[in-house]
PDB file of C-alpha atoms in Angstrom:
ATOM      1  CA  UNK X   1       0.000   0.000   0.000  1.00 45.00           C
ATOM      2  CA  UNK X   2       1.358   3.407  -0.990  1.00 52.00           C
ATOM      3  CA  UNK X   3       2.357   5.698   1.834  1.00 58.00           C
ATOM      4  CA  UNK X   4       0.322   8.936   2.016  1.00 59.00           C
ATOM      5  CA  UNK X   5       2.092  12.109   1.005  1.00 57.00           C
ATOM      6  CA  UNK X   6       2.785  14.769   3.686  1.00 55.00           C
ATOM      7  CA  UNK X   7      -0.033  16.873   2.195  1.00 55.00           C
ATOM      8  CA  UNK X   8      -2.494  13.972   2.409  1.00 63.00           C
ATOM      9  CA  UNK X   9      -1.390  13.219   5.973  1.00 64.00           C
ATOM     10  CA  UNK X  10      -1.890  16.868   6.935  1.00 64.00           C
ATOM     11  CA  UNK X  11      -5.377  16.895   5.405  1.00 72.00           C
ATOM     12  CA  UNK X  12      -6.297  13.699   7.231  1.00 75.00           C
ATOM     13  CA  UNK X  13      -4.985  15.126  10.505  1.00 71.00           C
ATOM     14  CA  UNK X  14      -7.079  18.273  10.046  1.00 78.00           C
ATOM     15  CA  UNK X  15     -10.198  16.187   9.432  1.00 83.00           C
ATOM     16  CA  UNK X  16      -9.574  14.152  12.584  1.00 79.00           C
ATOM     17  CA  UNK X  17      -8.957  17.321  14.601  1.00 80.00           C
ATOM     18  CA  UNK X  18     -12.207  18.811  13.287  1.00 86.00           C
ATOM     19  CA  UNK X  19     -14.116  15.664  14.265  1.00 87.00           C
ATOM     20  CA  UNK X  20     -12.593  15.708  17.758  1.00 84.00           C
ATOM     21  CA  UNK X  21     -13.543  19.355  18.251  1.00 88.00           C
ATOM     22  CA  UNK X  22     -17.075  18.689  16.970  1.00 91.00           C
ATOM     23  CA  UNK X  23     -17.548  15.767  19.374  1.00 90.00           C
ATOM     24  CA  UNK X  24     -16.241  17.741  22.359  1.00 90.00           C
ATOM     25  CA  UNK X  25     -18.358  20.800  21.565  1.00 93.00           C
ATOM     26  CA  UNK X  26     -21.432  18.589  21.129  1.00 94.00           C
ATOM     27  CA  UNK X  27     -20.782  16.870  24.453  1.00 92.00           C
ATOM     28  CA  UNK X  28     -20.327  20.178  26.263  1.00 91.00           C
ATOM     29  CA  UNK X  29     -23.471  21.602  24.666  1.00 94.00           C
ATOM     30  CA  UNK X  30     -25.501  18.543  25.669  1.00 93.00           C
ATOM     31  CA  UNK X  31     -24.288  18.600  29.270  1.00 93.00           C
ATOM     32  CA  UNK X  32     -25.051  22.304  29.589  1.00 92.00           C
ATOM     33  CA  UNK X  33     -28.451  21.922  27.937  1.00 93.00           C
ATOM     34  CA  UNK X  34     -29.358  19.018  30.217  1.00 90.00           C
ATOM     35  CA  UNK X  35     -28.535  20.798  33.454  1.00 92.00           C
ATOM     36  CA  UNK X  36     -28.151  24.532  32.859  1.00 92.00           C
ATOM     37  CA  UNK X  37     -31.182  25.463  34.964  1.00 92.00           C
ATOM     38  CA  UNK X  38     -29.638  23.511  37.847  1.00 93.00           C
ATOM     39  CA  UNK X  39     -25.947  24.393  37.589  1.00 92.00           C
ATOM     40  CA  UNK X  40     -26.389  28.154  37.477  1.00 92.00           C
ATOM     41  CA  UNK X  41     -28.216  28.204  40.834  1.00 91.00           C
ATOM     42  CA  UNK X  42     -26.419  28.725  44.129  1.00 90.00           C
ATOM     43  CA  UNK X  43     -26.061  25.734  46.433  1.00 88.00           C
ATOM     44  CA  UNK X  44     -29.083  26.559  48.585  1.00 89.00           C
ATOM     45  CA  UNK X  45     -31.397  27.152  45.622  1.00 92.00           C
ATOM     46  CA  UNK X  46     -30.389  23.845  44.053  1.00 93.00           C
ATOM     47  CA  UNK X  47     -32.070  21.964  46.909  1.00 91.00           C
ATOM     48  CA  UNK X  48     -35.493  22.947  45.546  1.00 91.00           C
ATOM     49  CA  UNK X  49     -34.706  22.211  41.902  1.00 93.00           C
ATOM     50  CA  UNK X  50     -36.672  19.398  40.268  1.00 93.00           C
ATOM     51  CA  UNK X  51     -33.445  17.711  39.072  1.00 92.00           C
ATOM     52  CA  UNK X  52     -31.563  18.000  42.354  1.00 92.00           C
ATOM     53  CA  UNK X  53     -31.747  14.272  43.123  1.00 91.00           C
ATOM     54  CA  UNK X  54     -30.500  13.450  39.625  1.00 93.00           C
ATOM     55  CA  UNK X  55     -27.768  16.032  38.955  1.00 93.00           C
ATOM     56  CA  UNK X  56     -26.143  16.427  42.381  1.00 91.00           C
ATOM     57  CA  UNK X  57     -22.733  14.695  42.644  1.00 90.00           C
ATOM     58  CA  UNK X  58     -24.277  11.663  44.356  1.00 88.00           C
ATOM     59  CA  UNK X  59     -27.374  11.588  42.140  1.00 89.00           C
ATOM     60  CA  UNK X  60     -27.997   8.942  39.519  1.00 90.00           C
ATOM     61  CA  UNK X  61     -26.991  11.164  36.589  1.00 92.00           C
ATOM     62  CA  UNK X  62     -24.322  13.161  38.403  1.00 92.00           C
ATOM     63  CA  UNK X  63     -22.705  10.028  39.782  1.00 91.00           C
ATOM     64  CA  UNK X  64     -22.929   8.424  36.344  1.00 92.00           C
ATOM     65  CA  UNK X  65     -21.078  11.398  34.857  1.00 94.00           C
ATOM     66  CA  UNK X  66     -18.277  10.835  37.337  1.00 93.00           C
ATOM     67  CA  UNK X  67     -17.973   7.110  36.657  1.00 92.00           C
ATOM     68  CA  UNK X  68     -18.037   7.517  32.872  1.00 94.00           C
ATOM     69  CA  UNK X  69     -15.542  10.374  33.038  1.00 94.00           C
ATOM     70  CA  UNK X  70     -13.213   8.347  35.244  1.00 93.00           C
ATOM     71  CA  UNK X  71     -13.378   5.397  32.847  1.00 93.00           C
ATOM     72  CA  UNK X  72     -12.485   7.663  29.920  1.00 93.00           C
ATOM     73  CA  UNK X  73      -9.539   9.120  31.817  1.00 92.00           C
ATOM     74  CA  UNK X  74      -8.315   5.663  32.831  1.00 90.00           C
ATOM     75  CA  UNK X  75      -8.741   4.551  29.222  1.00 90.00           C
ATOM     76  CA  UNK X  76      -6.152   7.148  28.276  1.00 89.00           C
ATOM     77  CA  UNK X  77      -3.543   4.838  29.760  1.00 86.00           C
ATOM     78  CA  UNK X  78      -3.862   2.847  26.529  1.00 87.00           C
ATOM     79  CA  UNK X  79      -1.958   5.653  24.815  1.00 88.00           C
ATOM     80  CA  UNK X  80       1.046   4.963  27.041  1.00 83.00           C
ATOM     81  CA  UNK X  81       0.864   1.292  26.078  1.00 84.00           C
ATOM     82  CA  UNK X  82       0.684   2.281  22.401  1.00 85.00           C
ATOM     83  CA  UNK X  83       3.807   4.417  22.782  1.00 82.00           C
ATOM     84  CA  UNK X  84       5.575   1.482  24.412  1.00 81.00           C
ATOM     85  CA  UNK X  85       4.862  -0.609  21.310  1.00 80.00           C
ATOM     86  CA  UNK X  86       5.463   2.161  18.798  1.00 72.00           C
ATOM     87  CA  UNK X  87       6.418  -0.222  15.992  1.00 76.00           C
ATOM     88  CA  UNK X  88       3.273  -2.338  16.274  1.00 75.00           C
ATOM     89  CA  UNK X  89       0.724  -2.035  13.479  1.00 79.00           C
ATOM     90  CA  UNK X  90      -1.994  -0.532  15.668  1.00 79.00           C
ATOM     91  CA  UNK X  91      -2.716   2.715  13.857  1.00 77.00           C
ATOM     92  CA  UNK X  92      -0.768   5.932  13.617  1.00 79.00           C
ATOM     93  CA  UNK X  93       0.599   7.603  16.728  1.00 82.00           C
ATOM     94  CA  UNK X  94      -1.049  10.838  15.590  1.00 81.00           C
ATOM     95  CA  UNK X  95      -4.488   9.185  15.672  1.00 83.00           C
ATOM     96  CA  UNK X  96      -3.790   7.678  19.088  1.00 86.00           C
ATOM     97  CA  UNK X  97      -2.698  11.077  20.367  1.00 87.00           C
ATOM     98  CA  UNK X  98      -5.888  12.696  19.065  1.00 87.00           C
ATOM     99  CA  UNK X  99      -7.973  10.006  20.786  1.00 88.00           C
ATOM    100  CA  UNK X 100      -5.896  10.506  23.944  1.00 91.00           C
ATOM    101  CA  UNK X 101      -6.651  14.235  23.916  1.00 90.00           C
ATOM    102  CA  UNK X 102     -10.332  13.695  23.111  1.00 91.00           C
ATOM    103  CA  UNK X 103     -10.760  11.078  25.829  1.00 92.00           C
ATOM    104  CA  UNK X 104      -8.989  13.234  28.391  1.00 92.00           C
ATOM    105  CA  UNK X 105     -11.043  16.337  27.635  1.00 93.00           C
ATOM    106  CA  UNK X 106     -14.344  14.449  27.438  1.00 94.00           C
ATOM    107  CA  UNK X 107     -13.598  12.606  30.673  1.00 94.00           C
ATOM    108  CA  UNK X 108     -12.598  15.832  32.407  1.00 93.00           C
ATOM    109  CA  UNK X 109     -15.803  17.545  31.263  1.00 94.00           C
ATOM    110  CA  UNK X 110     -17.887  14.688  32.638  1.00 94.00           C
ATOM    111  CA  UNK X 111     -16.018  14.782  35.950  1.00 94.00           C
ATOM    112  CA  UNK X 112     -16.576  18.541  36.158  1.00 93.00           C
ATOM    113  CA  UNK X 113     -20.313  18.105  35.642  1.00 94.00           C
ATOM    114  CA  UNK X 114     -20.254  15.234  38.144  1.00 93.00           C
ATOM    115  CA  UNK X 115     -18.943  17.689  40.724  1.00 91.00           C
ATOM    116  CA  UNK X 116     -21.783  20.081  39.812  1.00 92.00           C
ATOM    117  CA  UNK X 117     -19.093  22.791  39.870  1.00 90.00           C
ATOM    118  CA  UNK X 118     -18.541  22.435  43.604  1.00 88.00           C
ATOM    119  CA  UNK X 119     -15.693  20.903  45.607  1.00 85.00           C
ATOM    120  CA  UNK X 120     -16.946  20.541  49.150  1.00 81.00           C
ATOM    121  CA  UNK X 121     -14.348  18.150  50.569  1.00 83.00           C
ATOM    122  CA  UNK X 122     -10.580  18.218  50.692  1.00 85.00           C
ATOM    123  CA  UNK X 123     -10.251  15.009  48.687  1.00 86.00           C
ATOM    124  CA  UNK X 124     -12.605  16.301  45.992  1.00 87.00           C
ATOM    125  CA  UNK X 125     -10.694  19.576  45.823  1.00 89.00           C
ATOM    126  CA  UNK X 126      -7.310  17.853  45.512  1.00 91.00           C
ATOM    127  CA  UNK X 127      -8.668  15.502  42.857  1.00 91.00           C
ATOM    128  CA  UNK X 128     -10.152  18.411  40.921  1.00 91.00           C
ATOM    129  CA  UNK X 129      -6.938  20.438  41.071  1.00 93.00           C
ATOM    130  CA  UNK X 130      -4.890  17.418  39.990  1.00 93.00           C
ATOM    131  CA  UNK X 131      -7.245  16.800  37.083  1.00 93.00           C
ATOM    132  CA  UNK X 132      -7.017  20.447  36.021  1.00 94.00           C
ATOM    133  CA  UNK X 133      -3.207  20.300  36.088  1.00 95.00           C
ATOM    134  CA  UNK X 134      -3.206  17.110  34.025  1.00 94.00           C
ATOM    135  CA  UNK X 135      -5.515  18.699  31.450  1.00 94.00           C
ATOM    136  CA  UNK X 136      -3.482  21.912  31.214  1.00 95.00           C
ATOM    137  CA  UNK X 137      -0.153  20.108  30.891  1.00 95.00           C
ATOM    138  CA  UNK X 138      -1.716  17.767  28.342  1.00 93.00           C
ATOM    139  CA  UNK X 139      -2.965  20.645  26.193  1.00 92.00           C
ATOM    140  CA  UNK X 140       0.411  22.369  26.381  1.00 93.00           C
ATOM    141  CA  UNK X 141       2.049  19.073  25.441  1.00 92.00           C
ATOM    142  CA  UNK X 142      -0.254  18.797  22.421  1.00 88.00           C
ATOM    143  CA  UNK X 143       0.858  22.283  21.362  1.00 87.00           C
ATOM    144  CA  UNK X 144       4.511  21.341  21.801  1.00 87.00           C
ATOM    145  CA  UNK X 145       3.890  18.220  19.725  1.00 86.00           C
ATOM    146  CA  UNK X 146       2.709  20.452  16.882  1.00 80.00           C
ATOM    147  CA  UNK X 147       5.915  22.494  17.243  1.00 77.00           C
ATOM    148  CA  UNK X 148       8.100  19.382  17.101  1.00 80.00           C
ATOM    149  CA  UNK X 149       8.115  18.726  13.359  1.00 78.00           C
ATOM    150  CA  UNK X 150      10.175  16.121  11.580  1.00 79.00           C
ATOM    151  CA  UNK X 151      11.858  18.163   8.872  1.00 80.00           C
ATOM    152  CA  UNK X 152      11.614  16.504   5.445  1.00 83.00           C
ATOM    153  CA  UNK X 153      15.278  17.008   4.603  1.00 85.00           C
ATOM    154  CA  UNK X 154      15.079  14.538   1.703  1.00 86.00           C
ATOM    155  CA  UNK X 155      12.518  16.773   0.036  1.00 86.00           C
ATOM    156  CA  UNK X 156      14.677  19.823   0.700  1.00 86.00           C
ATOM    157  CA  UNK X 157      17.603  18.107  -1.001  1.00 87.00           C
ATOM    158  CA  UNK X 158      15.393  17.383  -4.008  1.00 88.00           C
ATOM    159  CA  UNK X 159      14.293  21.010  -4.174  1.00 85.00           C
ATOM    160  CA  UNK X 160      17.878  22.195  -3.938  1.00 85.00           C
ATOM    161  CA  UNK X 161      18.753  20.060  -6.942  1.00 87.00           C
ATOM    162  CA  UNK X 162      15.945  21.721  -8.903  1.00 82.00           C
ATOM    163  CA  UNK X 163      17.091  25.156  -7.783  1.00 82.00           C
ATOM    164  CA  UNK X 164      20.665  24.316  -8.728  1.00 82.00           C
ATOM    165  CA  UNK X 165      19.585  23.258 -12.213  1.00 80.00           C
ATOM    166  CA  UNK X 166      17.735  26.560 -12.639  1.00 76.00           C
ATOM    167  CA  UNK X 167      20.608  28.659 -11.314  1.00 80.00           C
ATOM    168  CA  UNK X 168      23.966  27.100 -10.434  1.00 84.00           C
ATOM    169  CA  UNK X 169      25.324  28.203  -7.085  1.00 86.00           C
ATOM    170  CA  UNK X 170      22.001  28.708  -5.321  1.00 85.00           C
ATOM    171  CA  UNK X 171      22.399  25.489  -3.311  1.00 89.00           C
ATOM    172  CA  UNK X 172      25.587  26.825  -1.769  1.00 91.00           C
ATOM    173  CA  UNK X 173      23.836  30.060  -0.797  1.00 91.00           C
ATOM    174  CA  UNK X 174      20.861  28.223   0.753  1.00 90.00           C
ATOM    175  CA  UNK X 175      23.146  25.981   2.793  1.00 91.00           C
ATOM    176  CA  UNK X 176      25.082  29.027   3.942  1.00 93.00           C
ATOM    177  CA  UNK X 177      21.839  30.692   5.072  1.00 92.00           C
ATOM    178  CA  UNK X 178      20.888  27.571   7.020  1.00 91.00           C
ATOM    179  CA  UNK X 179      24.293  27.274   8.663  1.00 91.00           C
ATOM    180  CA  UNK X 180      24.290  30.965   9.571  1.00 91.00           C
ATOM    181  CA  UNK X 181      21.156  30.520  11.676  1.00 91.00           C
ATOM    182  CA  UNK X 182      21.741  27.577  13.984  1.00 89.00           C
ATOM    183  CA  UNK X 183      19.629  27.382  17.166  1.00 89.00           C
ATOM    184  CA  UNK X 184      21.342  27.130  20.527  1.00 86.00           C
ATOM    185  CA  UNK X 185      21.023  23.482  21.461  1.00 82.00           C
ATOM    186  CA  UNK X 186      20.738  22.025  24.937  1.00 81.00           C
ATOM    187  CA  UNK X 187      21.563  18.619  26.333  1.00 83.00           C
ATOM    188  CA  UNK X 188      18.559  16.273  26.328  1.00 81.00           C
ATOM    189  CA  UNK X 189      19.119  15.666  30.052  1.00 85.00           C
ATOM    190  CA  UNK X 190      18.891  19.373  30.885  1.00 89.00           C
ATOM    191  CA  UNK X 191      16.057  20.552  33.111  1.00 91.00           C
ATOM    192  CA  UNK X 192      12.622  21.377  31.787  1.00 91.00           C
ATOM    193  CA  UNK X 193      13.051  24.971  32.969  1.00 92.00           C
ATOM    194  CA  UNK X 194      16.262  25.326  30.958  1.00 92.00           C
ATOM    195  CA  UNK X 195      14.524  24.118  27.814  1.00 92.00           C
ATOM    196  CA  UNK X 196      11.555  26.427  28.361  1.00 92.00           C
ATOM    197  CA  UNK X 197      13.942  29.376  28.638  1.00 92.00           C
ATOM    198  CA  UNK X 198      15.575  28.448  25.324  1.00 92.00           C
ATOM    199  CA  UNK X 199      12.323  27.738  23.431  1.00 91.00           C
ATOM    200  CA  UNK X 200      11.577  31.373  22.396  1.00 93.00           C
ATOM    201  CA  UNK X 201      15.079  31.562  20.937  1.00 93.00           C
ATOM    202  CA  UNK X 202      14.451  28.438  18.859  1.00 92.00           C
ATOM    203  CA  UNK X 203      11.262  29.967  17.464  1.00 92.00           C
ATOM    204  CA  UNK X 204      13.067  33.205  16.663  1.00 94.00           C
ATOM    205  CA  UNK X 205      15.891  31.385  14.861  1.00 94.00           C
ATOM    206  CA  UNK X 206      13.352  29.359  12.860  1.00 93.00           C
ATOM    207  CA  UNK X 207      11.614  32.538  11.671  1.00 94.00           C
ATOM    208  CA  UNK X 208      14.898  34.229  10.759  1.00 95.00           C
ATOM    209  CA  UNK X 209      16.165  31.121   8.966  1.00 94.00           C
ATOM    210  CA  UNK X 210      12.980  30.847   6.920  1.00 93.00           C
ATOM    211  CA  UNK X 211      13.229  34.477   5.844  1.00 94.00           C
ATOM    212  CA  UNK X 212      16.904  34.032   4.965  1.00 94.00           C
ATOM    213  CA  UNK X 213      16.253  30.982   2.768  1.00 92.00           C
ATOM    214  CA  UNK X 214      13.316  32.656   1.017  1.00 90.00           C
ATOM    215  CA  UNK X 215      15.416  35.777   0.447  1.00 91.00           C
ATOM    216  CA  UNK X 216      18.192  33.710  -1.168  1.00 88.00           C
ATOM    217  CA  UNK X 217      15.690  32.091  -3.524  1.00 86.00           C
ATOM    218  CA  UNK X 218      13.996  35.408  -4.338  1.00 86.00           C
ATOM    219  CA  UNK X 219      17.378  36.876  -5.192  1.00 85.00           C
ATOM    220  CA  UNK X 220      18.170  33.894  -7.402  1.00 81.00           C
ATOM    221  CA  UNK X 221      14.817  34.175  -9.179  1.00 78.00           C
ATOM    222  CA  UNK X 222      15.374  37.843  -9.902  1.00 76.00           C
ATOM    223  CA  UNK X 223      18.942  37.323 -11.093  1.00 70.00           C
ATOM    224  CA  UNK X 224      19.633  37.663 -14.779  1.00 54.00           C
ATOM    225  CA  UNK X 225      20.150  34.346 -16.541  1.00 54.00           C
ATOM    226  CA  UNK X 226      17.810  32.201 -14.427  1.00 54.00           C
ATOM    227  CA  UNK X 227      16.511  29.547 -16.805  1.00 57.00           C
ATOM    228  CA  UNK X 228      13.426  28.401 -14.908  1.00 60.00           C
ATOM    229  CA  UNK X 229      12.100  31.076 -12.541  1.00 65.00           C
ATOM    230  CA  UNK X 230       8.831  29.182 -11.901  1.00 67.00           C
ATOM    231  CA  UNK X 231      10.572  26.578  -9.763  1.00 65.00           C
ATOM    232  CA  UNK X 232      11.501  29.362  -7.336  1.00 68.00           C
ATOM    233  CA  UNK X 233       7.935  30.717  -7.276  1.00 70.00           C
ATOM    234  CA  UNK X 234       6.425  27.285  -6.634  1.00 70.00           C
ATOM    235  CA  UNK X 235       8.798  25.962  -3.970  1.00 82.00           C
ATOM    236  CA  UNK X 236      10.491  28.896  -2.232  1.00 81.00           C
ATOM    237  CA  UNK X 237       7.976  28.754   0.641  1.00 85.00           C
ATOM    238  CA  UNK X 238       8.271  24.978   0.956  1.00 88.00           C
ATOM    239  CA  UNK X 239      12.058  25.163   1.190  1.00 89.00           C
ATOM    240  CA  UNK X 240      11.816  27.925   3.786  1.00 90.00           C
ATOM    241  CA  UNK X 241       9.316  25.936   5.854  1.00 90.00           C
ATOM    242  CA  UNK X 242      11.508  22.828   5.861  1.00 91.00           C
ATOM    243  CA  UNK X 243      14.548  24.865   6.885  1.00 92.00           C
ATOM    244  CA  UNK X 244      12.531  26.383   9.745  1.00 92.00           C
ATOM    245  CA  UNK X 245      11.256  22.958  10.826  1.00 91.00           C
ATOM    246  CA  UNK X 246      14.829  21.704  10.949  1.00 90.00           C
ATOM    247  CA  UNK X 247      15.679  24.551  13.331  1.00 90.00           C
ATOM    248  CA  UNK X 248      12.859  23.516  15.677  1.00 90.00           C
ATOM    249  CA  UNK X 249      13.009  19.733  15.452  1.00 89.00           C
ATOM    250  CA  UNK X 250      15.730  18.790  17.943  1.00 88.00           C
ATOM    251  CA  UNK X 251      14.995  21.431  20.561  1.00 90.00           C
ATOM    252  CA  UNK X 252      11.232  20.995  20.705  1.00 90.00           C
ATOM    253  CA  UNK X 253      11.488  17.205  20.563  1.00 90.00           C
ATOM    254  CA  UNK X 254      13.708  17.355  23.654  1.00 92.00           C
ATOM    255  CA  UNK X 255      11.369  19.846  25.330  1.00 92.00           C
ATOM    256  CA  UNK X 256       8.389  17.614  24.553  1.00 92.00           C
ATOM    257  CA  UNK X 257      10.102  14.638  26.198  1.00 91.00           C
ATOM    258  CA  UNK X 258      10.664  16.609  29.405  1.00 93.00           C
ATOM    259  CA  UNK X 259       7.126  17.980  29.349  1.00 93.00           C
ATOM    260  CA  UNK X 260       5.721  14.478  28.944  1.00 92.00           C
ATOM    261  CA  UNK X 261       7.593  13.459  32.091  1.00 92.00           C
ATOM    262  CA  UNK X 262       5.867  16.274  34.014  1.00 94.00           C
ATOM    263  CA  UNK X 263       2.489  15.300  32.526  1.00 94.00           C
ATOM    264  CA  UNK X 264       3.038  11.661  33.528  1.00 92.00           C
ATOM    265  CA  UNK X 265       3.991  12.643  37.078  1.00 93.00           C
ATOM    266  CA  UNK X 266       0.792  14.656  37.502  1.00 94.00           C
ATOM    267  CA  UNK X 267      -1.243  11.852  35.919  1.00 92.00           C
ATOM    268  CA  UNK X 268       0.209   9.382  38.423  1.00 92.00           C
ATOM    269  CA  UNK X 269      -0.773  11.727  41.267  1.00 93.00           C
ATOM    270  CA  UNK X 270      -4.296  11.873  39.840  1.00 92.00           C
ATOM    271  CA  UNK X 271      -4.471   8.087  39.573  1.00 90.00           C
ATOM    272  CA  UNK X 272      -3.494   7.835  43.239  1.00 92.00           C
ATOM    273  CA  UNK X 273      -6.186  10.307  44.289  1.00 92.00           C
ATOM    274  CA  UNK X 274      -9.018   8.749  42.268  1.00 91.00           C
ATOM    275  CA  UNK X 275      -9.297   5.542  44.364  1.00 91.00           C
ATOM    276  CA  UNK X 276      -9.113   7.655  47.530  1.00 91.00           C
ATOM    277  CA  UNK X 277     -11.994   9.790  46.264  1.00 90.00           C
ATOM    278  CA  UNK X 278     -13.991   6.698  45.257  1.00 87.00           C
ATOM    279  CA  UNK X 279     -13.216   4.967  48.557  1.00 89.00           C
ATOM    280  CA  UNK X 280     -14.393   7.927  50.627  1.00 86.00           C
ATOM    281  CA  UNK X 281     -17.618   8.144  48.614  1.00 83.00           C
ATOM    282  CA  UNK X 282     -18.189   4.407  48.990  1.00 84.00           C
ATOM    283  CA  UNK X 283     -17.530   4.563  52.737  1.00 84.00           C
ATOM    284  CA  UNK X 284     -20.169   7.257  53.188  1.00 78.00           C
ATOM    285  CA  UNK X 285     -22.725   5.282  51.205  1.00 78.00           C
ATOM    286  CA  UNK X 286     -22.584   7.017  47.821  1.00 77.00           C
ATOM    287  CA  UNK X 287     -22.566   3.844  45.727  1.00 74.00           C
ATOM    288  CA  UNK X 288     -24.673   4.814  42.694  1.00 72.00           C
ATOM    289  CA  UNK X 289     -26.538   1.749  41.297  1.00 61.00           C
ATOM    290  CA  UNK X 290     -24.543  -0.640  43.480  1.00 59.00           C
ATOM    291  CA  UNK X 291     -26.400   0.189  46.678  1.00 60.00           C
TER     292      UNK X 291
END
C-alpha cells in the first residue's frame, strides 16, 4: 500500500482534529443543555430544583457522569501502552494522540459536571486540582507536539537540486543561510526549565532562517540568466518551511520529552487520588446503582 504524502497526511490530521472538536463541543453543549437550569443556581437554591436528586454529585446522573468520566480518563492509559509498542501495526501515533486528547477532555468535562461545579471536601478539591493540572499540561504538550516537526530534509535536497539546475550556485547560498542561523542546542538531560527558557530563541531562529532561505531564492529568481524562474515561485515557501522545521526539530522534541515526564507525574498523582476519592464516597454510602 502506498504511503500517504505529507499533504495527504496533513489533510487527514485536520479532518480528525475537526471531528474531535465537533464531538467535544457537542458533548459540552448537551451537558449544559441538560442541566443549565440547575448548575447556574447557588447551592441553597439547588435543593429545591426538580433535578436535584438526579444532577447532584451523588445523584444517579451526576454520579454516572463521574464514573463515565473516570473510565475515559483511565482509558487514556492505553496511549502509554501504544507508545511502548510504537512499531506495532496498531494505527498511527497521531491518531492515538488525538484520541488521547479527546478522551482526556471528554472525561474531564464529565467529571466537572459530576462535581456540579462544587468541591466541598478536601479530597474532591485535591482531585479536581490534579485533574485540572493534568488537562493543562496535556494541552500544552499537544501544542509542543505540533511544534516538534520532523523536517523533510530529503525533500529539501530534491528542491535544492531543482534550484541548482535553474541557477547554479544557489544550493551553496541556501546551505550558507541555514548554517548561519543555527539554534542554541541544549543537552537532552537538561532541566525542563532550561529548555523552556531556550524555546523562544528556537522559534526566533526558525523565523529568521525561513526568511533568509526565502530571500536567497527570491534573489536567485530575480537574477539575470535564471533559466526556470517558476521553480523558485512554486517551492520557495516549501524550502523555507523545511529549513525552519529543521531549526525547531531537535529542541522541541527534547522539550516535549521533558514535558511528557511532568504530565506523567501529575497523571500518576491523579491516579493515586481517584481511588481515595472513590473509597471515601463508597464509605459514606454514595454507591450509585450498586447500593
